C-alpha positions as CSV (number, residue, x, y, z in Angstrom):
1,M,-194.1,16.6,140.5
2,P,-192.1,15.9,137.4
3,L,-189.5,13.1,137.5
4,S,-186.6,15.4,136.9
5,R,-187.2,17.3,139.9
6,W,-187.3,14.2,142.0
7,I,-183.9,13.2,140.7
8,I,-182.5,16.6,141.5
9,A,-183.9,16.4,145.0
10,V,-182.4,13.0,145.7
11,A,-179.0,14.1,144.4
12,L,-179.0,17.2,146.6
13,G,-179.9,15.0,149.6
14,L,-177.1,12.7,149.0
15,I,-174.6,15.5,148.7
16,V,-175.7,17.0,152.0
17,A,-175.5,13.7,153.8
18,T,-172.1,13.0,152.5
19,S,-170.9,16.4,153.5
20,G,-172.1,16.0,157.1
21,Q,-170.3,12.7,157.5
22,A,-167.2,14.2,156.2
23,Q,-167.3,17.0,158.8
24,E,-167.9,14.6,161.7
25,Q,-164.9,12.5,160.7
26,A,-162.8,15.6,160.4
27,Q,-163.5,16.9,164.1
28,P,-161.6,15.1,166.9
29,G,-163.3,13.8,170.1
30,E,-163.1,15.9,173.3
31,G,-162.4,13.0,175.7
32,Q,-159.4,11.7,173.7
33,P,-156.8,14.5,173.7
34,D,-153.8,12.1,173.6
35,E,-154.9,10.1,170.6
36,Q,-153.4,10.7,167.2
37,Q,-155.4,12.9,165.0
38,E,-156.8,11.0,162.0
39,P,-156.3,12.3,158.5
40,A,-158.8,14.8,157.2
41,S,-159.9,12.6,154.4
42,S,-159.3,8.9,153.6
43,Y,-159.0,7.4,150.1
44,P,-160.1,3.9,149.0
45,L,-157.4,1.3,148.5
46,P,-156.3,0.7,144.8
47,F,-157.2,-2.6,143.3
48,P,-155.8,-4.3,140.1
49,V,-157.6,-3.9,136.9
50,E,-157.4,-6.6,134.3
51,I,-158.1,-5.7,130.8
52,V,-159.9,-8.5,129.0
53,E,-159.6,-8.4,125.2
54,D,-161.1,-10.5,122.5
55,E,-159.1,-13.7,121.6
56,A,-159.2,-13.0,117.9
57,A,-157.8,-9.5,118.5
58,A,-155.1,-11.0,120.8
59,D,-154.1,-13.5,118.1
60,A,-154.0,-10.8,115.5
61,R,-151.9,-8.6,117.7
62,Q,-149.5,-11.5,118.5
63,R,-149.2,-12.3,114.8
64,S,-148.6,-8.6,114.0
65,E,-145.9,-8.5,116.6
66,E,-144.3,-11.7,115.5
67,E,-144.4,-10.5,111.9
68,A,-142.8,-7.2,113.0
69,R,-140.1,-9.1,114.8
70,Q,-139.6,-11.4,111.8
71,R,-139.3,-8.4,109.5
72,E,-136.8,-6.8,111.8
73,I,-134.8,-10.0,111.8
74,E,-135.1,-10.3,108.1
75,D,-134.1,-6.7,107.6
76,L,-131.0,-7.2,109.9
77,A,-130.2,-10.4,108.0
78,A,-130.6,-8.5,104.6
79,Q,-128.4,-5.7,105.8
80,Q,-125.8,-8.2,107.0
81,G,-126.0,-10.0,103.7
82,M,-125.6,-6.7,101.8
83,N,-122.6,-5.8,104.0
84,D,-121.1,-9.2,103.3
85,A,-121.8,-8.9,99.6
86,T,-120.3,-5.5,99.5
87,R,-117.1,-6.7,101.2
88,A,-117.0,-9.7,98.9
89,M,-117.4,-7.4,95.9
90,N,-114.7,-5.2,97.1
91,A,-112.4,-8.2,97.7
92,A,-113.3,-9.5,94.2
93,T,-112.6,-6.1,92.7
94,Q,-109.2,-6.0,94.4
95,D,-108.4,-9.6,93.2
96,M,-109.5,-8.7,89.7
97,R,-107.3,-5.6,89.7
98,D,-104.4,-7.7,90.9
99,Y,-105.1,-10.5,88.4
100,A,-105.3,-7.9,85.6
101,L,-101.9,-6.5,86.7
102,Y,-100.4,-9.9,86.8
103,S,-102.0,-10.8,83.4
104,T,-100.6,-7.6,81.9
105,I,-97.1,-8.3,83.1
106,L,-97.3,-11.9,81.9
107,V,-98.6,-10.8,78.5
108,G,-95.8,-8.2,78.2
109,V,-93.2,-10.8,79.2
110,G,-94.7,-13.3,76.8
111,T,-94.7,-10.7,74.0
112,V,-91.0,-10.0,74.6
113,L,-90.2,-13.7,74.6
114,L,-92.2,-14.2,71.4
115,F,-90.3,-11.4,69.6
116,V,-87.0,-12.9,71.0
117,T,-88.1,-16.3,69.7
118,L,-89.1,-15.0,66.3
119,F,-85.7,-13.2,66.1
120,L,-83.8,-16.3,67.1
121,T,-85.8,-18.3,64.6
122,W,-85.1,-15.8,61.9
123,Q,-81.4,-15.9,62.7
124,A,-81.4,-19.7,62.7
125,N,-83.2,-19.8,59.3
126,K,-80.8,-17.2,57.9
127,A,-77.8,-19.2,59.2
128,A,-79.3,-22.3,57.7
129,R,-79.8,-20.6,54.3
130,D,-76.3,-19.2,54.4
131,A,-74.9,-22.6,55.2
132,V,-76.9,-24.1,52.3
133,E,-75.7,-21.3,50.0
134,V,-72.1,-21.8,51.0
135,T,-72.4,-25.5,50.6
136,R,-73.9,-25.1,47.2
137,E,-71.3,-22.6,46.1
138,I,-68.5,-25.0,47.3
139,G,-70.1,-27.9,45.5
140,E,-70.4,-25.8,42.3
141,A,-66.9,-24.6,42.6
142,Q,-65.6,-28.1,42.9
143,V,-67.2,-29.3,39.7
144,R,-67.4,-26.3,37.4
145,A,-65.1,-25.5,34.5
146,Y,-61.8,-23.6,34.9
147,P,-60.4,-22.7,31.4
148,I,-56.9,-21.1,31.2
149,F,-54.9,-19.7,28.3
150,Q,-51.2,-20.5,28.2
151,I,-49.2,-18.3,25.7
152,K,-46.5,-20.3,24.0
153,E,-45.0,-17.8,21.6
154,V,-45.3,-14.2,20.3
155,L,-45.0,-13.6,16.6
156,I,-44.4,-10.2,14.9
157,S,-45.2,-10.1,11.2
158,N,-43.6,-7.8,8.7
159,T,-44.8,-4.3,8.3
160,D,-47.3,-3.3,5.6
161,E,-47.2,-0.2,3.4
162,F,-48.6,1.8,6.3
163,G,-45.8,0.8,8.7
164,N,-48.0,-1.4,10.8
165,V,-47.1,-4.8,12.3
166,V,-49.3,-7.7,13.3
167,V,-48.7,-8.9,16.9
168,S,-49.9,-12.4,17.5
169,F,-50.0,-14.2,20.9
170,R,-50.4,-17.9,20.3
171,G,-51.0,-20.7,22.8
172,K,-53.5,-23.3,24.1
173,V,-56.7,-23.0,25.9
174,K,-57.2,-25.8,28.4
175,N,-60.2,-26.6,30.6
176,T,-58.8,-27.7,34.0
177,G,-62.2,-28.2,35.6
178,T,-64.4,-31.3,35.7
179,T,-67.4,-30.0,33.6
180,P,-67.5,-28.3,30.2
181,A,-67.3,-24.6,29.6
182,Y,-69.7,-23.1,27.0
183,G,-69.5,-20.0,24.8
184,L,-65.8,-19.4,25.6
185,G,-64.5,-16.0,24.5
186,F,-61.7,-13.4,25.2
187,R,-61.6,-9.8,26.2
188,I,-58.2,-8.3,25.5
189,E,-56.3,-5.1,25.4
190,I,-52.9,-4.8,23.5
191,T,-50.9,-1.6,23.7
192,K,-47.4,-0.5,22.6
193,V,-44.9,0.3,25.4
194,S,-41.3,1.5,25.4
195,G,-38.8,-1.1,26.6
196,Q,-39.8,-3.9,28.8
197,A,-42.3,-2.3,31.2
198,H,-43.4,-4.7,34.0
199,G,-45.7,-4.3,36.9
200,E,-49.1,-5.3,38.4
201,T,-52.0,-4.5,36.1
202,N,-55.7,-4.5,36.7
203,A,-58.0,-4.6,33.7
204,D,-60.6,-2.3,35.4
205,G,-60.9,0.9,33.4
206,L,-58.8,-0.3,30.5
207,G,-60.0,-0.3,26.9
208,M,-60.6,-4.1,26.7
209,F,-62.6,-5.4,23.8
210,D,-64.0,-8.8,22.7
211,T,-61.9,-10.6,20.1
212,G,-64.9,-12.2,18.4
213,T,-63.3,-15.6,18.9
214,S,-65.7,-18.0,20.6
215,L,-65.5,-21.7,21.3
216,S,-68.9,-23.3,21.6
217,T,-67.9,-26.0,24.0
218,L,-64.6,-26.8,25.8
219,A,-64.9,-30.2,27.5
220,A,-63.1,-31.1,30.8
221,E,-59.3,-31.5,30.3
222,Q,-59.7,-30.5,26.6
223,E,-57.0,-28.3,24.9
224,V,-57.4,-26.2,21.8
225,N,-55.0,-23.9,20.0
226,Q,-55.8,-20.2,20.2
227,K,-54.2,-17.0,19.1
228,L,-54.8,-13.3,20.1
229,E,-53.5,-10.8,17.5
230,R,-53.9,-7.2,16.6
231,R,-52.5,-4.8,14.0
232,M,-50.3,-2.2,15.6
233,E,-48.3,0.8,14.5
234,A,-44.7,0.0,15.5
235,D,-41.1,-0.3,14.2
236,I,-40.4,-4.0,13.8
237,E,-36.6,-3.5,14.2
238,K,-37.1,-1.7,17.6
239,V,-39.5,-4.5,18.7
240,R,-37.0,-7.2,17.8
241,S,-34.2,-5.3,19.6
242,G,-36.3,-4.8,22.7
243,Q,-36.5,-1.0,22.4
244,E,-40.3,-1.3,21.9
245,G,-42.7,-3.9,23.1
246,F,-46.4,-4.8,23.5
247,R,-48.5,-5.2,26.6
248,L,-51.3,-7.7,26.6
249,T,-54.2,-7.9,29.1
250,Y,-56.8,-10.6,28.7
251,V,-59.7,-12.3,30.4
252,L,-61.6,-15.4,29.5
253,T,-65.4,-15.4,29.6
254,Y,-67.6,-18.5,29.6
255,I,-70.7,-20.1,30.9
256,D,-70.4,-23.0,33.3
257,V,-72.5,-26.1,33.5
258,F,-74.9,-24.4,36.0
259,G,-75.8,-21.7,33.4
260,K,-73.9,-18.9,35.2
261,K,-71.6,-16.5,33.4
262,Q,-68.0,-16.7,34.7
263,T,-64.7,-14.9,34.1
264,S,-61.2,-16.2,34.5
265,P,-58.4,-14.4,36.4
266,I,-57.1,-11.2,34.8
267,V,-53.7,-11.9,33.1
268,S,-51.4,-9.0,32.1
269,G,-47.9,-9.1,30.7
270,T,-45.3,-7.5,28.4
271,T,-43.3,-8.8,25.5
272,G,-39.5,-9.1,25.9
273,I,-36.4,-10.6,24.3
274,D,-35.2,-14.0,25.4
275,Q,-31.4,-13.4,25.0
276,D,-30.6,-17.1,25.0
277,A,-33.1,-18.1,22.5
278,G,-33.0,-14.8,20.6
279,K,-36.7,-14.5,20.2
280,I,-39.7,-12.5,21.5
281,I,-41.4,-13.9,24.5
282,F,-44.4,-13.0,26.7
283,M,-43.6,-12.2,30.4
284,P,-46.7,-12.2,32.5
285,D,-47.2,-9.9,35.5
286,I,-48.8,-10.8,38.9
287,L,-52.2,-12.3,38.6
288,T,-54.6,-9.8,40.1
289,G,-58.0,-11.5,39.9
290,H,-59.8,-14.8,40.3
291,D,-62.7,-16.6,38.7
292,E,-65.8,-14.6,39.4
293,E,-69.5,-14.9,38.5
294,E,-70.6,-12.0,36.2
295,D,-73.8,-10.1,37.0
């Protein structure tokens, strides 16, 4: 008989035997009616199973778990660090914004103060320059020349064949300053008037002309004789009686020791008759000007 058939026969025998035992255990005994009926089938008790693994695999698994835990710890630490860094960056950005605002305010205030300082410095320099200029002008005014012309007499010459007379105002030019006057000259205007007309006269706009008389140098306190004359159409008898007269306006021009062109006060006056002396005199009006520097 082949081996396979023997194996099948043995298996069937075991199955039948096991089945019979199970039926006997399942039927209760007749002489024991009060005993508790046993379960139809019984199961074997469980027993612990221990899985034995290779030591190298266990070490590898433990290392893997430790590495996984370490990675988790490192990931948590990295996330915490990133959170801390983000908060720090936000705080730094806020501080930078505040510092930028403060810096802008301070720069604005500093700029305003700088402009104020520059303005005050400019004002101080201007005041200093003005003070120096005033001091210089005062110093020059104290030492420069001051020439004046004092008329002593008025002469009327006889008429010529055309009925003209020569009017001559004679006097002295004196330098009352402390330094010389250079290139001294006169600008005059002589007009005929009716009677003895007096009043305040300003030479602006009048037909003044240069006499052509010029003194090269007039030292301090020096006096020189000078005359201003002009040929005029007039009746000499009416002039001598005071019915007609002549009006003179003159200005002295000169250069001071500082090389600046100067003019003396404007002097105007009219001829008249001195009843006591019985002669023609010059009667000046109010002085209307002062020594000025020419442009």
